[in-house]
Short mmCIF file of C-alpha atoms and ligand atoms in Angstrom, two decimals:
data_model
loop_
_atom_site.label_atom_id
_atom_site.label_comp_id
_atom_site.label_asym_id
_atom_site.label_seq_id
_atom_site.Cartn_x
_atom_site.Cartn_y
_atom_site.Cartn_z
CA UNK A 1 129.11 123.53 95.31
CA UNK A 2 128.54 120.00 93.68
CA UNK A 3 125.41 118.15 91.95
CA UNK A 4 123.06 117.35 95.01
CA UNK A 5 124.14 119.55 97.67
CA UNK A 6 121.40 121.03 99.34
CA UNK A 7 121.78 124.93 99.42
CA UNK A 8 119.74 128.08 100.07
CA UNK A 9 119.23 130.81 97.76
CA UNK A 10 117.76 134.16 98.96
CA UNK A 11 116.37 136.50 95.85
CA UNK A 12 114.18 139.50 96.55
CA UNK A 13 113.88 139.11 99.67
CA UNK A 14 112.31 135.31 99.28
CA UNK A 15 114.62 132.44 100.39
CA UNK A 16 114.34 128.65 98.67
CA UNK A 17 116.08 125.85 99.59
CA UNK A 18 116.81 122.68 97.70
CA UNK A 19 119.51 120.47 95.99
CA UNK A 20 121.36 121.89 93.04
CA UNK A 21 120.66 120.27 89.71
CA UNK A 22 122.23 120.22 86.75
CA UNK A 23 121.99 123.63 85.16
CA UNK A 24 122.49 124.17 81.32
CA UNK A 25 123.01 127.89 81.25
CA UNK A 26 126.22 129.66 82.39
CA UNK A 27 126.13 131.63 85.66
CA UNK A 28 122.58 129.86 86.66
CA UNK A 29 121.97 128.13 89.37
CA UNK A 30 119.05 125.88 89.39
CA UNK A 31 117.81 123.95 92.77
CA UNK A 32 114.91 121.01 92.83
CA UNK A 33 112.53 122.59 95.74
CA UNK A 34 111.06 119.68 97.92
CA UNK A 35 107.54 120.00 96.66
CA UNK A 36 109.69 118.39 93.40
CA UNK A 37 109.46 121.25 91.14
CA UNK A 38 112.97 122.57 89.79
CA UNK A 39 113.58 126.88 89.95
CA UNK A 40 116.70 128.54 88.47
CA UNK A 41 118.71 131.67 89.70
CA UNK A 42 120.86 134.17 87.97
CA UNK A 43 124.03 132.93 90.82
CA UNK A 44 125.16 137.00 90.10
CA UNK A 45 121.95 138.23 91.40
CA UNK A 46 121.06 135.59 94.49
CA UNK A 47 122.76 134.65 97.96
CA UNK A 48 123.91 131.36 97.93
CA UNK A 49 124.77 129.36 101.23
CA UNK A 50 125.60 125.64 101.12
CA UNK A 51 123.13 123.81 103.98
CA UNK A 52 124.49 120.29 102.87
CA UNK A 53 127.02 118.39 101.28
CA UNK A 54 125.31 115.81 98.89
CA UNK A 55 124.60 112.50 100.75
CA UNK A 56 126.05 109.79 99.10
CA UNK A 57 123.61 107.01 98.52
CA UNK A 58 123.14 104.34 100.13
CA UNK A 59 124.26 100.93 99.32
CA UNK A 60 121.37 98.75 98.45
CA UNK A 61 120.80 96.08 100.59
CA UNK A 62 119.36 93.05 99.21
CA UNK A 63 117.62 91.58 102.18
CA UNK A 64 116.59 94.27 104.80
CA UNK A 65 115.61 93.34 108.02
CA UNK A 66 112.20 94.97 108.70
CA UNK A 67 110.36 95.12 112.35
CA UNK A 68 107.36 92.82 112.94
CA UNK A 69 104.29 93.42 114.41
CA UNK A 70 102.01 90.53 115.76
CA UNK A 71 99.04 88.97 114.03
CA UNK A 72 99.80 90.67 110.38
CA UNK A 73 100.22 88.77 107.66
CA UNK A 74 103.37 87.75 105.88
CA UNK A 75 103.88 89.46 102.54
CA UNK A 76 107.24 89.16 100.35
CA UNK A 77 108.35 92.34 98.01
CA UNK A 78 110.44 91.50 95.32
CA UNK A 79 111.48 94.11 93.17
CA UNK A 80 112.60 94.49 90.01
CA UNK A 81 113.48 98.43 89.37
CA UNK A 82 111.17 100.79 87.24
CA UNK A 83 109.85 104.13 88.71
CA UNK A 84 108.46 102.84 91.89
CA UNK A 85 112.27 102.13 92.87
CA UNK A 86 113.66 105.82 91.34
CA UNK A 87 114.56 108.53 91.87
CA UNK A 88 116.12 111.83 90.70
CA UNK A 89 119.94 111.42 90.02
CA UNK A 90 121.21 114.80 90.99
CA UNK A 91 124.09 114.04 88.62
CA UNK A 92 121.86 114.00 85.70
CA UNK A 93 119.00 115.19 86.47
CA UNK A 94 117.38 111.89 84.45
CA UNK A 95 115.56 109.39 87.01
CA UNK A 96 116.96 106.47 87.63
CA UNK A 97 116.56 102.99 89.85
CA UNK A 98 118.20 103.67 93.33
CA UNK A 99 115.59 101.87 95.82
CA UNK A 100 115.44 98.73 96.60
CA UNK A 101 112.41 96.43 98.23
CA UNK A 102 113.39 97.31 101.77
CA UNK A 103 113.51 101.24 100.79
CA UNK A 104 110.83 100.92 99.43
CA UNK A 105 109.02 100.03 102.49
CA UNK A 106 110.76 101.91 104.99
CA UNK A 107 109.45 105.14 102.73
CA UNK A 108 106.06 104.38 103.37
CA UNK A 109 104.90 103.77 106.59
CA UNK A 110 101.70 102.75 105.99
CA UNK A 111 102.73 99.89 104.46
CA UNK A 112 103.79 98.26 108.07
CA UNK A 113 100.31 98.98 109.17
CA UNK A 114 99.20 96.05 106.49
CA UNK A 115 101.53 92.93 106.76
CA UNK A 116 104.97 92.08 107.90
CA UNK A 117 107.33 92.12 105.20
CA UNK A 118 110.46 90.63 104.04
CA UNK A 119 112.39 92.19 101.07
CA UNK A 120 114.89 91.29 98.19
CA UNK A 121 116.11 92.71 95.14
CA UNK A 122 115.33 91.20 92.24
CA UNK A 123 116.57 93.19 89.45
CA UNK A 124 117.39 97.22 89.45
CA UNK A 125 116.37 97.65 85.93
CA UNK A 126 113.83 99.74 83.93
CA UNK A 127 111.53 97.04 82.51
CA UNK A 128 112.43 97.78 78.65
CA UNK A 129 115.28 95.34 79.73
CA UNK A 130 112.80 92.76 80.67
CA UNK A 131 113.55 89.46 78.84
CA UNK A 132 111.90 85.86 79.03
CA UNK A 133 114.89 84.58 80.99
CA UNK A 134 114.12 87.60 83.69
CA UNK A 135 110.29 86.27 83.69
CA UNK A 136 111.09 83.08 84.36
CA UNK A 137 113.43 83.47 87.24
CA UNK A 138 110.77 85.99 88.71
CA UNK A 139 108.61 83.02 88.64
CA UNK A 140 111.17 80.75 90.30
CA UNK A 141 111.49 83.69 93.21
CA UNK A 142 107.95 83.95 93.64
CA UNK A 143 107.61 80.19 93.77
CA UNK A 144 110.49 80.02 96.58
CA UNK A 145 108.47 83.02 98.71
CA UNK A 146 105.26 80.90 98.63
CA UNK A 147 106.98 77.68 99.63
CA UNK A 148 108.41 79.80 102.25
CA UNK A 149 105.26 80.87 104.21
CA UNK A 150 104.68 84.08 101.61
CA UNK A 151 100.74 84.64 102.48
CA UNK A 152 101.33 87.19 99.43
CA UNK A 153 104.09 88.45 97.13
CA UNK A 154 104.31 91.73 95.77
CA UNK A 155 106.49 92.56 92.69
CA UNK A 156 107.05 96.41 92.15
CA UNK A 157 107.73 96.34 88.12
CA UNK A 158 108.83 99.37 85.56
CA UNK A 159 105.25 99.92 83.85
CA UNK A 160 106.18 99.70 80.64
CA UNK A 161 106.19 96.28 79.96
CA UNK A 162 104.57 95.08 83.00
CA UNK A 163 102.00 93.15 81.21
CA UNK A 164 104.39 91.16 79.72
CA UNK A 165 105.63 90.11 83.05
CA UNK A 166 101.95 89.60 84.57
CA UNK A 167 101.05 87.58 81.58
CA UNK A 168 104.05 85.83 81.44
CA UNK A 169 103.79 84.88 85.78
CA UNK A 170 100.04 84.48 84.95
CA UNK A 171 100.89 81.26 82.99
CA UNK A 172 104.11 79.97 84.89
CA UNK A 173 102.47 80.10 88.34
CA UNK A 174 99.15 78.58 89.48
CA UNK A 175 99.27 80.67 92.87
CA UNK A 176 97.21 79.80 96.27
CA UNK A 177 98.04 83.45 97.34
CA UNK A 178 97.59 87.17 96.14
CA UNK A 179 100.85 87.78 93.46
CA UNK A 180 100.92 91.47 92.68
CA UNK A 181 102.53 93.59 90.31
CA UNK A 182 102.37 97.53 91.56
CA UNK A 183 104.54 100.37 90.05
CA UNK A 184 104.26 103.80 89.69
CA UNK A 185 104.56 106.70 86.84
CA UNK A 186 106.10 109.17 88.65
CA UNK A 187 108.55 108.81 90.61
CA UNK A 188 108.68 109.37 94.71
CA UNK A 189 109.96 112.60 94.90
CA UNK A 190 107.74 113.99 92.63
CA UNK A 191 104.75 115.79 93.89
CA UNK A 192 102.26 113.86 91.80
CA UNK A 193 104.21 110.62 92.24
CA UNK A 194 101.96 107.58 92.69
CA UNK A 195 103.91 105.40 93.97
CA UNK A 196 102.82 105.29 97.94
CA UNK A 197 99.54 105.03 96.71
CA UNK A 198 99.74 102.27 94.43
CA UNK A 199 101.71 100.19 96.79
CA UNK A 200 99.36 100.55 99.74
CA UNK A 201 96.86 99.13 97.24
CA UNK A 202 99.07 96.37 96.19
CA UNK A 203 99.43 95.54 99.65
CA UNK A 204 95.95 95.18 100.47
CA UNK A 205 95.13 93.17 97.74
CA UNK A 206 98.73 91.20 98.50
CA UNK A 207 96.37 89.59 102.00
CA UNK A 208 93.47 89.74 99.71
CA UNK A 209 91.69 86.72 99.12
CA UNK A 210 92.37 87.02 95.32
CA UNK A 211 94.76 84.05 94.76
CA UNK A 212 95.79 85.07 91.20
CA UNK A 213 98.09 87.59 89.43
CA UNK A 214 96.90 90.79 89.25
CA UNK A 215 98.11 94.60 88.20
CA UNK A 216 97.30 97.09 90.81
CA UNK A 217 97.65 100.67 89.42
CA UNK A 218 95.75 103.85 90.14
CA UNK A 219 92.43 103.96 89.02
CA UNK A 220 91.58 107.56 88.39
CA UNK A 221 93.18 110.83 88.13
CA UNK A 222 92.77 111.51 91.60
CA UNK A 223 94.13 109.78 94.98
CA UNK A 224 91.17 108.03 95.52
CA UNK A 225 91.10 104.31 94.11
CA UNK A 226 93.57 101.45 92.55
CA UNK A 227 91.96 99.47 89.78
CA UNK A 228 93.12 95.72 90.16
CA UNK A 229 93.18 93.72 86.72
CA UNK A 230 93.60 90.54 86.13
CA UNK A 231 97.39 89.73 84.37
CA UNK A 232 96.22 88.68 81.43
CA UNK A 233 93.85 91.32 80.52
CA UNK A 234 95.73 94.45 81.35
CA UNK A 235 97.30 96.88 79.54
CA UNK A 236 99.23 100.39 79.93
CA UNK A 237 97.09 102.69 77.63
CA UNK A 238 98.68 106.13 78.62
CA UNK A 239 102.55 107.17 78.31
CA UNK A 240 101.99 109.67 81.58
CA UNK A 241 98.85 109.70 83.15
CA UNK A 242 98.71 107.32 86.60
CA UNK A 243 95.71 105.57 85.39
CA UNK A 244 97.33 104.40 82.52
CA UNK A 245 96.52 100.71 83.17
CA UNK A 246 92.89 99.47 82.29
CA UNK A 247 91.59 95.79 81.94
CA UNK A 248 90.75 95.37 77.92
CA UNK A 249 88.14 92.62 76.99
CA UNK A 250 87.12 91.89 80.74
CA UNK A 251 85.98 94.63 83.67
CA UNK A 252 89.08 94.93 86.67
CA UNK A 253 88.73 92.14 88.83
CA UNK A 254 87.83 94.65 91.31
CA UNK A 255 89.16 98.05 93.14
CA UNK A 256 90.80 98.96 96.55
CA UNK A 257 89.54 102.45 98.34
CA UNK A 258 92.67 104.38 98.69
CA UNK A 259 91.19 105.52 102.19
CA UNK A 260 89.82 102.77 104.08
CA UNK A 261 91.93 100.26 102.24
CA UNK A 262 88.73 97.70 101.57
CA UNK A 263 89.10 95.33 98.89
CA UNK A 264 85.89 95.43 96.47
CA UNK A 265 85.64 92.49 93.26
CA UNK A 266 83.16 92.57 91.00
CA UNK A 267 84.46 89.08 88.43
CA UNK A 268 84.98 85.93 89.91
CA UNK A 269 88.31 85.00 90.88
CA UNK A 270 90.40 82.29 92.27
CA UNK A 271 90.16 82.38 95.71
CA UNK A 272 93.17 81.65 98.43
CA UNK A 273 94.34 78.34 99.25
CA UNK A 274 91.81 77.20 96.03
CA UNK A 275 94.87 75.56 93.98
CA UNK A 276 98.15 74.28 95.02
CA UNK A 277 101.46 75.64 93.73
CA UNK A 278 102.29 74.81 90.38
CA UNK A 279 105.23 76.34 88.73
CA UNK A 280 106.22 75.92 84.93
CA UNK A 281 108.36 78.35 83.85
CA UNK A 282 110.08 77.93 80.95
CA UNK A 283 109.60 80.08 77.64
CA UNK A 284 110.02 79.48 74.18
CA UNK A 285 112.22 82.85 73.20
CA UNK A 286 111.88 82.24 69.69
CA UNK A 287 108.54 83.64 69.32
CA UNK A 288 107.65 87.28 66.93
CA UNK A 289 104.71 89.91 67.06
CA UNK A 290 104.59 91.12 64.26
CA UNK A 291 102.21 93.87 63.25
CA UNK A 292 101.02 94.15 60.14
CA UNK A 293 101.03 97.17 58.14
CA UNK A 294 99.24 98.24 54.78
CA UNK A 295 101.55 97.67 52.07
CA UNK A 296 103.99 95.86 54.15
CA UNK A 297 106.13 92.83 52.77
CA UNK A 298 105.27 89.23 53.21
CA UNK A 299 109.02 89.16 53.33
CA UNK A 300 108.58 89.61 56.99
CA UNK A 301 107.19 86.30 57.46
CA UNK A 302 109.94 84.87 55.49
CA UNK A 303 112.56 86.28 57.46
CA UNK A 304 110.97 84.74 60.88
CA UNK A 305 110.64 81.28 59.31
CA UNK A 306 114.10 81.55 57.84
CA UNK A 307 115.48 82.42 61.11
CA UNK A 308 113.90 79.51 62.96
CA UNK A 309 111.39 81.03 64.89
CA UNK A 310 108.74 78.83 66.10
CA UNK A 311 105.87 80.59 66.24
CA UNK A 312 104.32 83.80 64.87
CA UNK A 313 101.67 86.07 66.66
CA UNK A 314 100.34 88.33 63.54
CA UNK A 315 98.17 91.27 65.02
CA UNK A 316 96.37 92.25 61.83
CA UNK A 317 93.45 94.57 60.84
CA UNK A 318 89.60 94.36 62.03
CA UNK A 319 88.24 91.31 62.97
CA UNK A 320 92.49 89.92 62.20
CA UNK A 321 93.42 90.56 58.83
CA UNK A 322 96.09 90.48 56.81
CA UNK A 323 96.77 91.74 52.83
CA UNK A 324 96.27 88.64 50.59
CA UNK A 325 99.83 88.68 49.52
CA UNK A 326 100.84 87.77 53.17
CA UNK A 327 98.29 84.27 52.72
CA UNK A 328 101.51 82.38 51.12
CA UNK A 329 103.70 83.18 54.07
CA UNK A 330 101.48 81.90 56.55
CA UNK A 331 100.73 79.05 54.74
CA UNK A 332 104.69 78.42 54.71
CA UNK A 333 104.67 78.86 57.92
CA UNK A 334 102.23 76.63 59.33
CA UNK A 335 103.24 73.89 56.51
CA UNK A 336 106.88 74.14 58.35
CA UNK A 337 105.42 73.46 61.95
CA UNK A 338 105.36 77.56 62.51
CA UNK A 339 101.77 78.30 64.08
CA UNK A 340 100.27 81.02 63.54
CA UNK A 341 98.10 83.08 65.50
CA UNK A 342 96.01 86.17 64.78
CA UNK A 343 95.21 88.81 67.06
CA UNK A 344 93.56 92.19 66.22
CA UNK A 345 95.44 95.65 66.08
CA UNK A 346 92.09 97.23 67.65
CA UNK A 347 92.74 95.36 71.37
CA UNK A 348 89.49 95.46 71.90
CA UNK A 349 87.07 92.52 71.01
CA UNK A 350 87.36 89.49 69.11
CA UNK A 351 88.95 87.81 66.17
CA UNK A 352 86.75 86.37 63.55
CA UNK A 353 88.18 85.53 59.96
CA UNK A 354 85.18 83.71 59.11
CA UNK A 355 83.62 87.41 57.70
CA UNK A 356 85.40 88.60 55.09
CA UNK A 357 87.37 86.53 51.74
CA UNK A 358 90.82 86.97 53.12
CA UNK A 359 90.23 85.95 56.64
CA UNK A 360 88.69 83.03 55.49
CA UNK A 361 92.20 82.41 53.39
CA UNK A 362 93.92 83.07 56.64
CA UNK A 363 92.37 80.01 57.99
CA UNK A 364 93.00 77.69 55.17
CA UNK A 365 96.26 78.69 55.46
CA UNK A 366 96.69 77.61 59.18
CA UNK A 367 96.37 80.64 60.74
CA UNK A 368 94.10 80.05 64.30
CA UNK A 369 92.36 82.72 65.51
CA UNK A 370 93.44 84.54 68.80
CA UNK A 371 89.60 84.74 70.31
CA UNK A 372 89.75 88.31 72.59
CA UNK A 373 93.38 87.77 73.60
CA UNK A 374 95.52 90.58 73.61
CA UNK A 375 98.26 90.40 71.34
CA UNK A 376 101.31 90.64 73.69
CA UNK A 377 98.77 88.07 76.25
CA UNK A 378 98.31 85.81 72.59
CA UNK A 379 102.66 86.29 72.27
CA UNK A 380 103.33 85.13 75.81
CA UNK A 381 101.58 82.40 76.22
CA UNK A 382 102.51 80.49 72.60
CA UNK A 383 106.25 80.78 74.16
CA UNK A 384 104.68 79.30 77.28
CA UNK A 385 102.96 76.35 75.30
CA UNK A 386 105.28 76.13 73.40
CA UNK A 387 108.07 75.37 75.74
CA UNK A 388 105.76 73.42 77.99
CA UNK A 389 103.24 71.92 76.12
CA UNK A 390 104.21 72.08 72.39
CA UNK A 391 102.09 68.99 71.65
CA UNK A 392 98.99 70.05 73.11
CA UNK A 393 99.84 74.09 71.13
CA UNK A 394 96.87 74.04 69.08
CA UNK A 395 94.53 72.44 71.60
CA UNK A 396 95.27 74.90 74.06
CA UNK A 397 95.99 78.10 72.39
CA UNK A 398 92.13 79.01 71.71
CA UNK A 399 91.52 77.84 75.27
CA UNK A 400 91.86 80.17 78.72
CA UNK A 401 94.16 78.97 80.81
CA UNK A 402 94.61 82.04 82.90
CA UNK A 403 91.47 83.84 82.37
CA UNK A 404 93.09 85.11 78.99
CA UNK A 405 89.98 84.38 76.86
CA UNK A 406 86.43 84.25 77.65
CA UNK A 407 83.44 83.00 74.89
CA UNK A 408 81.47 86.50 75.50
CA UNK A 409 82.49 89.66 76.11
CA UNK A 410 80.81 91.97 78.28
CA UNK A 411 79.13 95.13 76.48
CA UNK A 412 81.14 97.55 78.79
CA UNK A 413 84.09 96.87 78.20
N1 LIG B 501 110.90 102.79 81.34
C1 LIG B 501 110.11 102.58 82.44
C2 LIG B 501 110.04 101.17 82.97
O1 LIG B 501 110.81 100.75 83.78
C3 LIG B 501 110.18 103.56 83.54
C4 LIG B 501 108.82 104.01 83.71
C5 LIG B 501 108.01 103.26 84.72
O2 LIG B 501 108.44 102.47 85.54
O3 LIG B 501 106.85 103.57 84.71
O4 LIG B 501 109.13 100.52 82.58
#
């Protein structure tokens, strides 16, 4: 009996079947049942028959060909790995990146009801590998499915740093069609998984008439809505919980019922077809967030500069503070061509170092004030200006390109 067979074990009378997991106690047996929860046996005291041998996966295909239906859409997947493309290794027992695009679809059938798809693989990683170079050849792919006939791309994403990827297309891309990230916290075979959900959602906002780049994530604790936030405002709040996503500094551009599959939108948005393609992707990589600490060295700053980095977000205290003995190094900084930009360790609301003494030194020292940006948004797009705009960097940085800032902020959010 190997890692992934499928077996049956009778006990008492009661018989379970499932596929046999990796089992950390001598003379146990323990099996994952198919609602996704995992039981163990004392092997002495059970009946074991073998139903299955383990199947051996199958070998990814990077372009699938998927059945079309008349008059729907056209809607590329892309995909990139995460937990929307996982699942259990039986080997392990850890979860792990095994779909691709294609599988992706063929698991959920009501995604054919929605558009006509064509599929590729991306990447098959979990998005803590993300790196600018992956962002910007994301950006190229997504450009070459638009050019293509795309009438919407969807890009299932790890969710852990899928805000750096949204913000980072957000800036690269000026999009005439839907471009949506979707992923899921748990994985497909697991009972609570969210990932059919999510992606039917991502789908229907994918032939929306939203022509940006948005997150599309659950929106509550129950099956019932997706919350779909605009790329630069959104961030993953929650470690486990499949509403872990929520739009900071701005309400979600707007929600899709779960049920009927109706796209609601409650901010303005750019609409489809509004702008042409536009595609500038290149980053500048040497770029730092760096969080500041009480009591932490201004040796930090040094060691950035020193390094050659070319620019510095700082997410400081409050309203964007930083200890006095930190004014020098920003002053080096800026005096070296460095900008620096503040952004607040509270996410929500808006920098102002005009209140309080040091703030006010902040400034004097060149340090520009990040407005309501989020501090990974305020990180992503100074590599972005920097790399394709560097002289127009401090004309631009307090200004929204991509719906990153805005000059009031709602009460409610
Ligand atoms: N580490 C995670 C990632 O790829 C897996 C979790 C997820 O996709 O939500 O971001």
């Amino acid at each position: 009996m190997d890692l992934g067979d499928r077996i049956s074990v009778e006990r008492g009378g009661t018989t379970y079947e499932g596929a046999v997991m990796p089992s950390r106690r001598e003379g146990y047996v323990v099996i994952k049942l198919d609602n996704g929860y995992n039981i163990g046996f004392d092997a002495s005291k059970s009946r074991i028959s073998l139903l299955q041998k383990r199947q051996e996966s199958r070998k990814i295909k990077s372009d699938m060909a998927l059945p079309r239906r008349e008059g729907l859409p056209q809607v590329s997947i892309l995909s990139t790995g995460g937990t929307i493309a996982s699942k259990v290794d039986y080997r392990t027992g850890a979860v792990t990146s095994q779909f691709s695009a294609g599988e992706i679809i063929s698991a959920i059938p009501e995604l054919e009801e929605i558009a006509n798809y064509s599929a590729r693989v991306v990447y098959q990683i979990l998005s803590e590998n993300m790196r600018a170079e992956y962002w910007i050849e994301l950006a190229n792919k997504v450009a070459r499915e638009i050019e293509s006939g795309a009438e919407g791309v969807i890009i299932t994403h790890g969710t852990d740093t899928m805000m750096y990827t949204a913000a980072a297309l957000s800036f690269m891309l000026k999009t005439p069609v839907p471009v949506v990230l979707v992923g899921s916290q748990r994985s497909s075979d697991r009972p609570s998984s969210d990932a059919s959900m999510n992606a039917v959602c991502a789908a229907s906002v994918a032939i929306s008439d939203i022509a940006e780049v948005t997150v599309v994530m659950h929106g509550s604790t129950s099956d019932d809505f997706c919350t779909i936030h605009r790329g630069t405002r959104v961030r993953k709040m929650h470690t486990s919980r499949r509403d872990a996503f929520q739009s900071i500094n701005q309400p979600p551009l707007g929600k899709v019922d779960y049920l009927s599959r109706k796209v609601e939108t409650f901010q303005p948005y750019r609409r489809r077809g509004e702008a042409a393609l536009e595609l500038q992707a290149r980053m500048e990589e040497r770029c730092a967030l760096v969080k500041y600490t009480p009591g932490s060295s201004p040796d930090i700053l040094n060691y950035y500069i020193d390094k050659g980095y070319k620019g510095l977000v700082l997410e400081g205290t409050g309203l964007g503070h930083v200890a006095s003995d930190w004014i020098e190094g920003i002053k080096r900084a800026t005096e070296e061509g460095i900008p620096v930009v503040i952004a607040s360790q509270c996410l929500r609301g808006r920098i102002c170092d005009r209140v309080y003494d040091t703030g006010r030194d902040m400034l004097q020292a060149g340090a520009i004030e990040g407005a309501d940006m989020l501090p990974e948004v305020a990180l992503v797009k100074m590599m972005w200006l920097l790399a394709n705009q560097p002289e127009s960097f401090a004309a631009l940085i307090g200004q929204p390109l991509a719906g990153e800032i805005a000059f009031s902020t709602p009460i409610t959010v």
